[in-house]
Every structure is written in C-alpha cells, then in structure tokens.
Coordinates of N, CA and C in Angstrom, one line a residue:
M1 N 4.5 -18.1 1.6 CA 3.9 -16.8 2.4 C 5.1 -15.9 2.2
K2 N 6.1 -16.1 1.7 CA 7.0 -14.9 1.6 C 6.7 -13.6 1.2
Y3 N 5.5 -14.0 0.1 CA 5.4 -12.6 -0.8 C 4.1 -12.0 -0.4
I4 N 3.5 -12.6 0.6 CA 2.3 -12.0 1.0 C 2.3 -10.3 1.3
I5 N 3.6 -10.1 1.8 CA 3.6 -8.7 2.2 C 4.4 -7.9 0.8
I6 N 5.1 -8.3 0.1 CA 5.8 -7.4 -1.1 C 4.7 -6.8 -1.7
L7 N 3.4 -7.4 -1.7 CA 2.3 -6.5 -2.2 C 1.8 -5.3 -1.6
L8 N 2.2 -5.1 -0.2 CA 2.0 -4.3 0.4 C 2.3 -2.9 -0.2
L9 N 3.4 -3.0 -0.9 CA 4.0 -1.5 -1.0 C 4.5 -1.4 -2.4
F10 N 4.1 -0.2 -3.0 CA 4.7 0.0 -4.5 C 4.2 1.8 -4.7
L11 N 4.9 2.4 -5.7 CA 4.7 3.6 -6.3 C 5.2 4.4 -7.4
I12 N 4.9 5.6 -7.9 CA 5.6 6.8 -8.2 C 5.5 7.7 -9.7
N13 N 6.4 8.3 -10.5 CA 6.7 9.0 -11.5 C 5.6 9.0 -12.7
T14 N 4.8 10.2 -12.8 CA 3.8 10.3 -13.8 C 3.8 12.1 -14.0
D15 N 3.1 12.3 -15.3 CA 3.2 13.7 -15.6 C 2.1 14.5 -15.0
Q16 N 1.1 14.0 -14.4 CA -0.4 14.7 -13.6 C 0.0 14.9 -12.5
A17 N -0.2 16.0 -11.8 CA -0.2 16.2 -10.3 C -1.4 15.8 -9.4
V18 N -1.3 15.4 -8.3 CA -2.3 15.0 -7.8 C -3.6 15.8 -8.0
S19 N -4.6 15.2 -8.5 CA -5.8 15.9 -8.9 C -6.9 16.2 -8.4
K20 N -6.9 15.8 -6.9 CA -8.2 16.0 -5.9 C -7.2 16.1 -4.5
E21 N -8.1 16.7 -3.9 CA -7.9 16.9 -2.3 C -7.7 15.6 -1.7
I22 N -6.7 15.1 -1.0 CA -6.6 13.9 -0.1 C -7.7 13.8 0.7
V23 N -8.4 12.4 0.6 CA -9.4 12.1 1.4 C -8.8 11.2 2.6
I24 N -9.1 11.7 3.8 CA -8.8 11.0 4.8 C -9.9 10.6 5.8
P25 N -10.0 9.5 6.6 CA -11.2 9.2 7.1 C -11.5 10.2 8.3
K26 N -12.7 10.5 8.7 CA -12.9 11.4 9.9 C -12.3 11.0 11.2
N27 N -12.2 9.8 11.5 CA -11.6 9.6 12.9 C -9.7 9.4 12.8
N28 N -9.3 9.6 11.4 CA -8.0 9.7 11.2 C -7.0 8.3 11.4
E29 N -8.0 7.5 11.3 CA -7.4 6.2 11.1 C -8.2 5.2 10.3
I30 N -7.6 4.0 9.6 CA -7.7 3.0 8.9 C -7.2 1.9 9.4
K31 N -7.7 0.9 9.8 CA -7.3 -0.4 10.2 C -8.1 -1.7 9.8
F32 N -7.2 -2.5 9.3 CA -7.5 -3.9 8.5 C -6.9 -5.0 9.5
D33 N -7.9 -6.0 9.4 CA -7.2 -7.2 9.8 C -6.9 -8.0 8.4
I34 N -5.9 -8.5 8.4 CA -5.4 -9.5 7.3 C -5.6 -10.6 7.9
I35 N -6.7 -11.2 6.8 CA -7.2 -12.9 6.8 C -6.8 -13.7 5.7
R36 N -6.5 -14.8 6.5 CA -6.1 -16.0 5.5 C -6.6 -17.3 6.0
K37 N -7.3 -18.0 5.1 CA -8.1 -19.3 5.5 C -9.0 -19.3 6.8
N38 N -9.8 -17.9 6.8 CA -10.8 -17.5 8.2 C -9.9 -17.3 9.1
K39 N -8.4 -17.1 9.2 CA -7.7 -16.9 10.6 C -7.0 -15.4 10.3
N40 N -6.9 -14.7 11.3 CA -6.6 -13.5 11.6 C -4.9 -13.6 11.6
I41 N -3.9 -12.9 10.6 CA -2.7 -13.3 10.8 C -1.9 -12.0 11.0
G42 N -2.7 -11.2 11.2 CA -2.0 -9.7 11.2 C -2.8 -8.4 11.0
Y43 N -2.3 -7.5 11.1 CA -2.7 -6.2 10.8 C -2.1 -5.1 10.1
H44 N -2.9 -4.3 9.3 CA -2.4 -3.1 8.5 C -3.0 -1.9 9.1
I45 N -2.3 -1.1 9.7 CA -2.9 0.2 10.2 C -2.2 1.7 9.6
I46 N -3.3 2.4 9.4 CA -3.0 3.8 8.6 C -3.6 5.1 9.6
T47 N -2.9 5.6 10.0 CA -3.1 6.8 10.7 C -2.7 8.2 10.1
F48 N -3.6 9.0 10.4 CA -3.3 10.5 9.5 C -3.3 11.7 10.8
K49 N -2.3 12.9 10.5 CA -2.1 13.8 11.5 C -1.9 14.8 10.7
K50 N -2.6 15.9 10.8 CA -2.3 17.2 10.2 C -1.3 18.2 11.1
E51 N -0.3 18.8 10.5 CA 0.2 19.7 11.6 C 0.7 20.7 10.7
N52 N 0.2 22.0 10.7 CA 0.0 23.1 9.9 C -0.2 22.6 8.3
D53 N 0.7 23.0 7.4 CA 0.4 22.4 6.1 C 1.2 21.0 5.8
I54 N 1.5 20.3 6.7 CA 1.9 19.0 6.4 C 1.0 17.8 6.9
L55 N 0.7 16.9 5.9 CA -0.2 15.8 6.6 C 0.9 14.5 6.6
N56 N 0.7 14.2 7.8 CA 1.9 12.9 8.3 C 1.0 11.7 8.4
V57 N 1.3 10.8 7.3 CA 0.6 9.6 7.4 C 1.6 8.2 7.8
N58 N 1.4 7.9 9.0 CA 1.8 6.5 9.6 C 1.2 5.2 9.2
I59 N 1.9 4.3 8.5 CA 1.7 3.0 8.0 C 2.4 1.8 9.0
E60 N 1.8 0.8 9.3 CA 2.4 -0.2 10.1 C 1.7 -1.6 9.7
V61 N 2.5 -2.5 9.3 CA 2.0 -3.9 8.8 C 2.7 -4.8 9.6
N62 N 2.0 -5.6 10.2 CA 2.8 -6.9 11.0 C 1.8 -8.2 10.5
I63 N 2.7 -9.2 10.3 CA 1.8 -10.3 10.0 C 2.8 -11.8 10.6
D64 N 2.1 -12.6 11.3 CA 2.7 -13.6 12.0 C 1.7 -14.9 11.8
V65 N 2.1 -15.6 10.7 CA 1.4 -17.1 10.7 C 1.9 -18.0 11.5
K66 N 1.1 -19.0 12.3 CA 1.6 -19.8 13.2 C 0.9 -21.2 12.9
I67 N 1.1 -22.1 13.2 CA 0.7 -23.4 13.2 C 0.9 -24.0 14.4
A68 N -0.1 -24.1 15.3 CA -0.3 -24.3 16.7 C 0.5 -23.3 17.0
F69 N 1.5 -23.1 18.0 CA 1.9 -22.1 18.6 C 3.5 -21.7 18.2
L70 N 3.7 -22.2 16.9 CA 4.8 -22.1 15.9 C 4.8 -21.2 14.8
S71 N 5.3 -20.1 15.1 CA 5.4 -19.1 13.9 C 6.3 -19.6 12.9
I72 N 5.4 -19.7 11.6 CA 6.1 -20.2 10.2 C 6.4 -19.1 9.4
Y73 N 5.9 -17.8 9.5 CA 6.1 -16.8 8.7 C 5.8 -15.4 9.6
K74 N 6.8 -14.3 9.4 CA 6.6 -13.3 10.1 C 7.0 -12.0 9.1
Y75 N 6.6 -11.1 9.2 CA 6.6 -9.9 8.4 C 6.4 -8.6 8.9
S76 N 7.3 -7.6 8.9 CA 6.9 -6.2 9.5 C 7.2 -5.2 8.5
H77 N 6.7 -4.2 8.4 CA 6.7 -3.1 7.7 C 6.3 -1.9 8.3
Q78 N 7.0 -0.8 8.4 CA 6.9 0.5 8.8 C 7.0 1.8 7.7
N79 N 6.0 2.5 7.6 CA 6.3 3.6 6.6 C 5.8 5.0 7.1
H80 N 6.5 6.2 6.9 CA 6.2 7.1 7.3 C 6.2 8.3 6.3
E81 N 5.0 8.9 5.9 CA 5.0 9.7 4.7 C 4.4 11.0 5.1
Q82 N 5.2 11.9 4.5 CA 4.8 13.4 4.9 C 4.0 14.2 3.5
W83 N 3.1 14.6 3.4 CA 2.4 15.2 2.3 C 2.0 16.7 2.4
K84 N 2.6 17.4 1.3 CA 2.3 18.9 1.3 C 1.7 19.3 0.1
D85 N 0.7 20.1 0.0 CA 0.0 20.5 -1.3 C -0.5 19.5 -2.3
N86 N -0.9 18.5 -1.3 CA -1.0 17.2 -2.1 C -0.2 16.5 -2.8
K87 N 1.0 16.6 -2.5 CA 2.2 15.8 -3.0 C 3.2 15.1 -2.0
L88 N 3.6 14.0 -2.3 CA 4.4 13.4 -1.3 C 5.7 14.2 -1.2
Y89 N 5.9 14.6 0.1 CA 7.1 15.4 0.4 C 8.3 14.8 0.9
K90 N 7.8 13.9 1.7 CA 9.0 13.0 2.2 C 8.6 11.4 2.4
I91 N 9.2 10.4 2.5 CA 9.0 9.0 2.7 C 10.2 8.5 3.2
S92 N 9.8 7.7 4.4 CA 10.9 6.8 5.1 C 10.3 5.5 5.5
T93 N 10.7 4.3 5.1 CA 10.2 3.1 5.2 C 11.2 2.2 5.7
N94 N 10.8 0.9 6.2 CA 11.9 -0.2 6.6 C 11.1 -1.4 6.8
S95 N 11.6 -2.5 6.2 CA 10.6 -3.6 6.2 C 11.7 -4.8 6.6
L96 N 11.1 -5.9 7.4 CA 11.6 -6.9 7.6 C 11.1 -8.1 7.2
T97 N 11.8 -9.0 6.1 CA 11.0 -10.2 5.7 C 11.1 -11.3 6.5
N98 N 10.3 -12.3 6.2 CA 10.6 -13.8 6.8 C 11.9 -14.5 6.8
S99 N 12.6 -14.0 6.0 CA 14.0 -14.4 5.6 C 15.1 -13.7 6.2
K100 N 14.6 -12.7 6.9 CA 15.4 -11.7 7.5 C 16.1 -10.7 6.8
K101 N 15.4 -10.7 5.7 CA 16.1 -9.5 4.6 C 15.5 -8.1 5.2
K102 N 16.5 -7.2 5.1 CA 15.9 -6.0 5.3 C 15.8 -4.9 4.4
Y103 N 14.9 -4.1 4.1 CA 14.7 -3.1 3.0 C 14.4 -1.8 3.6
F104 N 15.3 -0.7 2.9 CA 14.9 0.8 3.5 C 14.5 1.6 2.4
V105 N 13.4 2.5 2.5 CA 13.5 3.6 1.4 C 13.5 5.1 2.2
N106 N 13.9 5.9 1.6 CA 14.0 7.3 2.2 C 14.2 8.1 0.8
G107 N 13.2 9.2 0.8 CA 13.0 10.2 -0.3 C 12.4 11.5 0.4
S108 N 12.9 12.3 -0.7 CA 12.4 13.9 -0.5 C 12.3 14.6 -1.6
Q109 N 11.3 15.6 -1.6 CA 11.3 16.7 -2.8 C 12.8 17.3 -2.7
I110 N 13.1 17.5 -4.0 CA 14.4 18.3 -4.0 C 13.9 19.0 -5.3
K111 N 14.1 20.2 -5.2 CA 13.9 21.2 -6.4 C 12.4 21.0 -6.9
D112 N 12.7 20.7 -8.2 CA 11.6 20.0 -8.9 C 11.3 18.6 -9.2
S113 N 12.2 18.0 -8.4 CA 11.9 16.3 -8.4 C 11.8 15.7 -7.2
F114 N 11.3 14.6 -7.0 CA 11.3 13.4 -5.9 C 12.5 12.5 -6.0
E115 N 13.7 12.8 -4.9 CA 14.6 12.0 -5.0 C 14.5 10.7 -4.0
F116 N 14.7 9.5 -4.3 CA 14.6 8.6 -3.4 C 15.8 7.3 -3.2
Y117 N 16.1 6.5 -2.3 CA 16.9 5.6 -2.4 C 16.2 4.5 -1.9
G118 N 16.8 3.3 -2.8 CA 16.1 1.9 -2.2 C 17.3 1.0 -2.9
V119 N 16.8 -0.4 -3.3 CA 17.8 -1.1 -3.7 C 18.4 -0.9 -4.7
D120 N 18.3 0.0 -5.7 CA 18.7 0.4 -6.9 C 19.7 1.8 -6.6
S121 N 19.9 2.1 -5.1 CA 20.5 3.4 -4.9 C 19.6 4.4 -5.3
K122 N 20.1 5.6 -5.8 CA 19.3 7.0 -6.1 C 18.5 6.9 -7.0
I123 N 17.4 7.3 -7.1 CA 16.5 7.5 -8.3 C 15.7 8.8 -8.1
I124 N 15.8 9.3 -9.3 CA 15.1 10.7 -9.2 C 13.9 10.5 -10.2
A125 N 12.9 11.1 -9.6 CA 11.4 11.0 -10.3 C 10.9 12.3 -10.3
K126 N 9.6 12.4 -11.0 CA 8.9 13.5 -11.0 C 8.6 13.9 -9.7
S127 N 8.2 15.4 -9.5 CA 8.0 15.8 -8.3 C 6.5 15.5 -7.7
D128 N 5.7 14.8 -8.5 CA 4.3 14.1 -8.3 C 4.3 12.8 -8.1
V129 N 5.2 12.2 -7.8 CA 5.4 10.7 -7.5 C 4.3 10.2 -6.5
I130 N 3.9 9.1 -6.6 CA 2.9 8.6 -5.7 C 3.2 7.4 -5.2
P131 N 3.3 7.1 -3.9 CA 3.7 5.8 -3.4 C 2.3 4.7 -3.5
I132 N 2.6 3.6 -3.3 CA 1.7 2.4 -3.3 C 1.3 1.8 -2.0
S133 N 0.9 2.9 -1.2 CA 0.5 2.5 0.2 C -1.1 2.6 0.2
Y134 N -1.6 2.5 -0.8 CA -3.2 2.1 -1.2 C -4.2 3.1 -0.8
W135 N -3.8 3.9 0.5 CA -4.8 4.7 1.0 C -5.2 5.8 0.0
N136 N -4.5 6.4 -0.8 CA -4.7 7.1 -1.7 C -5.0 7.0 -3.0
K137 N -6.4 7.2 -3.2 CA -7.2 6.8 -4.4 C -6.5 7.2 -5.8
E138 N -5.6 8.1 -5.6 CA -5.1 8.9 -6.7 C -4.3 7.8 -7.5
I139 N -4.0 6.8 -6.8 CA -3.3 5.7 -7.6 C -4.1 5.4 -8.9
T140 N -5.2 5.2 -8.5 CA -6.2 4.8 -9.5 C -5.9 5.8 -11.0
N141 N -5.5 6.7 -10.8 CA -5.4 7.7 -12.1 C -3.9 7.4 -12.4
R142 N -3.2 6.7 -12.3 CA -1.7 6.5 -12.6 C -1.3 5.4 -13.3
K143 N -0.2 5.5 -13.7 CA 0.3 4.0 -14.6 C 1.6 3.7 -14.0
V144 N 2.2 4.4 -13.1 CA 3.5 4.0 -12.3 C 3.4 4.5 -10.9
F145 N 4.1 3.8 -10.2 CA 4.0 3.8 -8.8 C 5.4 3.6 -8.1
L146 N 5.6 3.8 -6.9 CA 6.8 3.9 -6.1 C 6.6 2.8 -5.3
D147 N 7.4 1.5 -5.5 CA 7.3 0.4 -4.5 C 8.0 0.9 -3.1
T148 N 7.1 0.9 -2.2 CA 7.4 1.4 -1.0 C 8.2 0.5 0.0
Q149 N 8.4 -0.7 -0.5 CA 9.3 -1.9 0.2 C 10.7 -1.8 -0.1
K150 N 10.8 -1.7 -1.7 CA 12.3 -1.6 -2.2 C 12.7 -0.6 -2.7
G151 N 11.7 0.6 -3.0 CA 12.3 1.9 -3.5 C 12.4 1.6 -4.9
I152 N 11.6 1.2 -5.7 CA 11.9 1.2 -7.2 C 10.4 1.6 -7.7
L153 N 10.6 1.8 -9.4 CA 9.5 2.4 -9.8 C 8.7 1.0 -10.7
R154 N 7.4 1.0 -10.5 CA 6.9 0.0 -11.2 C 5.7 0.5 -11.9
E155 N 5.5 -0.2 -13.1 CA 4.4 0.2 -14.0 C 3.4 -0.9 -13.8
F156 N 2.0 -0.5 -13.8 CA 0.8 -1.4 -13.8 C -0.2 -1.0 -14.8
N157 N -0.8 -2.1 -15.0 CA -2.2 -1.8 -15.5 C -3.4 -1.9 -14.4
L158 N -4.3 -1.0 -14.8 CA -5.7 -1.0 -14.0 C -6.8 -1.0 -14.8
N159 N -7.8 -1.8 -14.0 CA -9.0 -2.1 -14.6 C -10.3 -1.8 -13.6
I160 N -11.3 -1.1 -14.1 CA -12.3 -0.7 -13.4 C -13.4 -1.8 -13.4
L161 N -13.8 -2.4 -12.3 CA -14.5 -3.7 -12.5 C -16.0 -3.3 -11.8
G162 N -16.3 -1.9 -11.4 CA -17.5 -1.7 -11.6 C -17.7 -1.7 -10.1
E163 N -19.2 -0.9 -9.5 CA -19.8 -0.8 -8.2 C -19.9 -2.1 -7.5
E164 N -19.7 -1.9 -6.4 CA -20.1 -3.1 -5.3 C -20.2 -2.5 -4.0
E165 N -21.4 -3.2 -3.3 CA -21.7 -3.1 -2.0 C -21.1 -3.8 -1.1
I166 N -20.3 -3.1 0.0 CA -19.8 -4.0 1.0 C -20.3 -3.5 2.3
I167 N -20.0 -4.2 3.4 CA -20.5 -3.9 4.6 C -19.5 -3.5 5.7
F168 N -19.7 -2.4 6.2 CA -18.6 -2.1 7.3 C -19.2 -1.4 8.4
N169 N -19.2 -1.9 9.5 CA -19.5 -1.4 10.7 C -21.3 -1.5 10.6
D170 N -21.9 -2.9 10.2 CA -23.1 -3.1 9.9 C -23.8 -2.3 8.9
K171 N -23.2 -1.3 8.1 CA -23.6 -0.4 7.2 C -23.5 -0.7 5.9
K172 N -24.0 -0.6 4.6 CA -24.0 -0.9 3.4 C -23.3 0.3 2.9
I173 N -22.0 0.2 2.2 CA -21.2 1.1 1.8 C -21.1 0.8 0.3
N174 N -21.3 1.8 -0.6 CA -21.2 1.6 -2.0 C -19.8 2.1 -2.5
T175 N -19.1 1.0 -3.0 CA -17.8 1.2 -3.6 C -17.6 1.0 -5.0
E176 N -16.5 1.4 -5.5 CA -15.8 1.0 -7.0 C -14.6 0.2 -6.6
K177 N -14.7 -1.0 -7.3 CA -14.0 -2.0 -7.3 C -12.8 -2.1 -8.5
Y178 N -11.3 -2.0 -8.3 CA -10.5 -1.9 -9.1 C -9.5 -3.4 -9.2
E179 N -9.1 -3.6 -10.3 CA -8.2 -4.7 -10.5 C -6.9 -4.1 -10.6
M180 N -5.6 -4.3 -10.1 CA -4.4 -3.8 -10.7 C -3.4 -5.0 -10.8
I181 N -2.6 -4.8 -11.9 CA -1.9 -5.8 -12.3 C -0.5 -5.3 -12.6
V182 N 0.5 -5.7 -11.7 CA 1.7 -4.9 -11.9 C 2.7 -5.6 -13.0
I183 N 3.0 -4.5 -13.6 CA 3.7 -5.2 -15.2 C 5.3 -5.3 -14.9
T184 N 5.8 -4.3 -14.1 CA 7.5 -4.3 -13.8 C 8.0 -5.6 -13.1
K185 N 8.9 -5.9 -13.6 CA 9.6 -7.0 -12.6 C 11.1 -6.5 -12.4
H186 N 11.6 -7.1 -11.1 CA 12.7 -6.6 -10.7 C 13.7 -8.2 -10.4
I187 N 15.1 -7.6 -10.5 CA 15.9 -8.8 -10.2 C 15.8 -9.4 -9.1
T188 N 15.1 -8.5 -7.9 CA 15.0 -8.9 -6.6 C 14.0 -9.8 -6.3
D189 N 12.8 -10.0 -7.5 CA 11.4 -10.4 -7.1 C 11.9 -11.9 -7.2
E190 N 11.1 -12.6 -6.6 CA 11.7 -14.0 -6.6 C 10.5 -14.8 -7.2
K191 N 9.2 -14.1 -6.9 CA 8.0 -14.7 -7.6 C 7.4 -13.5 -8.3
P192 N 6.1 -13.8 -9.1 CA 5.5 -12.8 -9.7 C 4.6 -12.0 -8.7
S193 N 4.2 -10.9 -9.1 CA 3.4 -10.1 -8.4 C 2.0 -10.5 -8.6
P194 N 1.1 -11.1 -7.4 CA -0.3 -11.4 -7.7 C -1.2 -10.1 -8.2
I195 N -2.2 -10.7 -8.5 CA -3.3 -9.5 -9.2 C -4.1 -8.9 -7.8
L196 N -4.0 -7.8 -7.7 CA -4.5 -6.8 -6.6 C -6.0 -6.2 -6.8
Y197 N -6.7 -6.7 -5.8 CA -8.1 -5.9 -6.0 C -8.3 -4.7 -4.8
L198 N -8.7 -3.8 -5.3 CA -9.1 -2.6 -4.2 C -10.5 -2.1 -4.4
W199 N -10.8 -1.6 -3.3 CA -12.4 -1.1 -3.2 C -12.1 0.2 -2.7
Y200 N -12.7 1.3 -3.1 CA -12.6 2.5 -2.7 C -14.1 3.3 -2.7
T201 N -14.5 4.0 -1.8 CA -15.8 4.9 -2.0 C -15.4 5.9 -3.2
K202 N -16.6 6.4 -3.2 CA -16.5 7.3 -4.5 C -16.0 8.3 -4.2
D203 N -15.8 8.8 -2.9 CA -14.9 10.2 -2.5 C -13.5 9.5 -2.5
G204 N -13.1 8.4 -2.3 CA -12.0 7.9 -2.3 C -11.4 7.4 -1.2
E205 N -12.1 6.8 -0.1 CA -11.5 6.3 0.9 C -11.5 4.7 0.7
L206 N -10.3 4.4 1.1 CA -9.9 2.7 0.9 C -11.0 1.7 1.9
M207 N -11.6 0.9 1.3 CA -12.3 0.0 2.4 C -11.9 -1.4 2.2
R208 N -11.4 -2.0 1.3 CA -10.8 -3.3 1.1 C -9.7 -3.5 0.3
L209 N -9.2 -4.6 0.6 CA -8.0 -4.9 -0.3 C -8.1 -6.7 -0.5
E210 N -7.6 -7.1 -1.6 CA -7.7 -8.5 -1.6 C -6.7 -9.0 -2.8
F211 N -6.0 -10.3 -2.5 CA -5.1 -10.7 -3.5 C -5.0 -12.4 -3.2
N212 N -4.6 -12.9 -4.3 CA -4.5 -14.2 -3.9 C -2.7 -14.7 -3.7
S213 N -2.3 -15.2 -2.9 CA -1.0 -15.5 -2.1 C -0.3 -16.0 -3.2
P214 N 1.1 -15.6 -3.5 CA 1.9 -16.4 -4.5 C 2.5 -17.6 -3.9
E215 N 2.3 -17.6 -2.8 CA 2.9 -19.2 -2.2 C 1.9 -20.1 -2.3
D216 N 0.7 -20.2 -2.0 CA -0.2 -21.2 -2.2 C -1.6 -21.1 -2.7
N217 N -1.6 -19.6 -3.4 CA -3.0 -19.2 -3.9 C -4.0 -18.8 -3.2
S218 N -3.8 -18.9 -1.9 CA -4.9 -18.7 -0.8 C -5.1 -17.5 -0.7
I219 N -6.5 -16.9 -0.5 CA -6.8 -15.7 -0.8 C -6.7 -14.9 0.5
I220 N -6.0 -13.6 0.4 CA -5.7 -13.0 1.4 C -6.4 -11.7 1.3
E221 N -7.3 -11.5 2.6 CA -8.1 -10.6 2.5 C -7.9 -9.4 3.8
Y222 N -8.0 -8.1 3.1 CA -7.6 -7.3 4.3 C -9.1 -6.7 4.6
K223 N -9.8 -7.1 5.7 CA -11.0 -6.7 6.3 C -10.9 -5.5 7.0
R224 N -11.4 -4.2 6.7 CA -11.5 -3.3 7.3 C -12.3 -3.3 8.8
V225 N -11.8 -3.0 9.9 CA -12.5 -2.9 11.2 C -12.5 -1.6 11.7
K226 N -12.0 -0.6 11.2 CA -11.9 0.7 11.9 C -11.7 1.6 10.8

C-alpha cells in the first residue's frame, strides 16, 4: 500500500501555455471517496476560491487502511496552488508517507520561469508548468508534469480511450476516458508507477480516477461524491 498515494501527485514543463479557461465546479468543490476492495480507505478533496485575479486551489488527501481497529497504512498530503492568468503562480505541498518519510515542494513564478524545490533541490521549468493534481484537464494536452509530492519532472504517455457514461448524483454523465502511463523513473521510486485512468467531462471537470495498487494489484477507485 506504500505507493497508493505516490500516484496522487505529478507535473510540469511544456512549450504551450494553458490553452483554455480553467474549469471549476459550480459549488467550488470536488470530493472523492477512495475505495479499495469495496471499503472506504480515505478521501481526496479539492476546493476552489477566487480572490481578485488569483484562483486558490486547496487539495487534501488522507488515507487510513485498517484491519479490524489496527491501522496498517496511513498517508496524508496537502497541496496549495495559486493560479493567475491560467498559469500556475505558486505551489506549496507537504506529504507524510506510511514510512514516516516527509516530502515538501515549494515553487513560484520568477520572471519568465517557474522555479521550484523538491527532492532534487532547485529546478527551473518553463513558466507554463502544470502540476499533476489531476483536476485541471489541461494535463491531457501535455507530455511532462510536475510531481507534486516529490517536486520532480515526469514524462508520460497519454491515450484517449473514448467516451464513457458514468453515474454521479443519480445522473448519467458523459465523459472522456484517458489512460496515463508515467515513463520517468526517479532514484527515490521504490516501485513502478501504475497505469492511471482519468475521466473528465467534455468541459474539463474531473469525475473519476482509478489505478491498480502496486502493492497487491487491487483496484483503487476514486469515487466522486461531491
């Protein structure tokens, strides 16, 4: 279960700016229950707040896997992003893994670049860097992203798997399904990154996320509840 969460975080560096206006839900919140083997093991919450020309995005992930009343796996991740003119303006994250490893990422726009610090110290990326916090569908137009847990650049391949209808709030929602395969490896990676599946509405709102756990190949489903 150690790597259930490492997937929750990536991003970065491309030649194209964000191509469309950022899409946020009407109620300014996205909430997922995280499901494994038909049991709720945690939550992933994304909240949005506009303040003048800044969009603040706060992300919180908490996982607690238990057998009876004993916790066998725990993970937490907090991420604060600021967006301005459809670009990532600042980012600050912290993560605590089940093995008590702590990771931090801090970055901001500096002149015509985005500078950030993570496990590899300072990295300078292009100004249109985009994080892998998943809520922004612009990630599907990129080839590289910023890993928001470790603060490194990762390259990935993306496949469009076609349209799929899902149920949310007792309504049928038409979505586009994507397959994300992370290519880049890092010395801190103890296991390969799983294949990730993402469902977005055509307008760009994240509706579902799923992958197989690297620990036991069990399906980890992010079921949207809000």
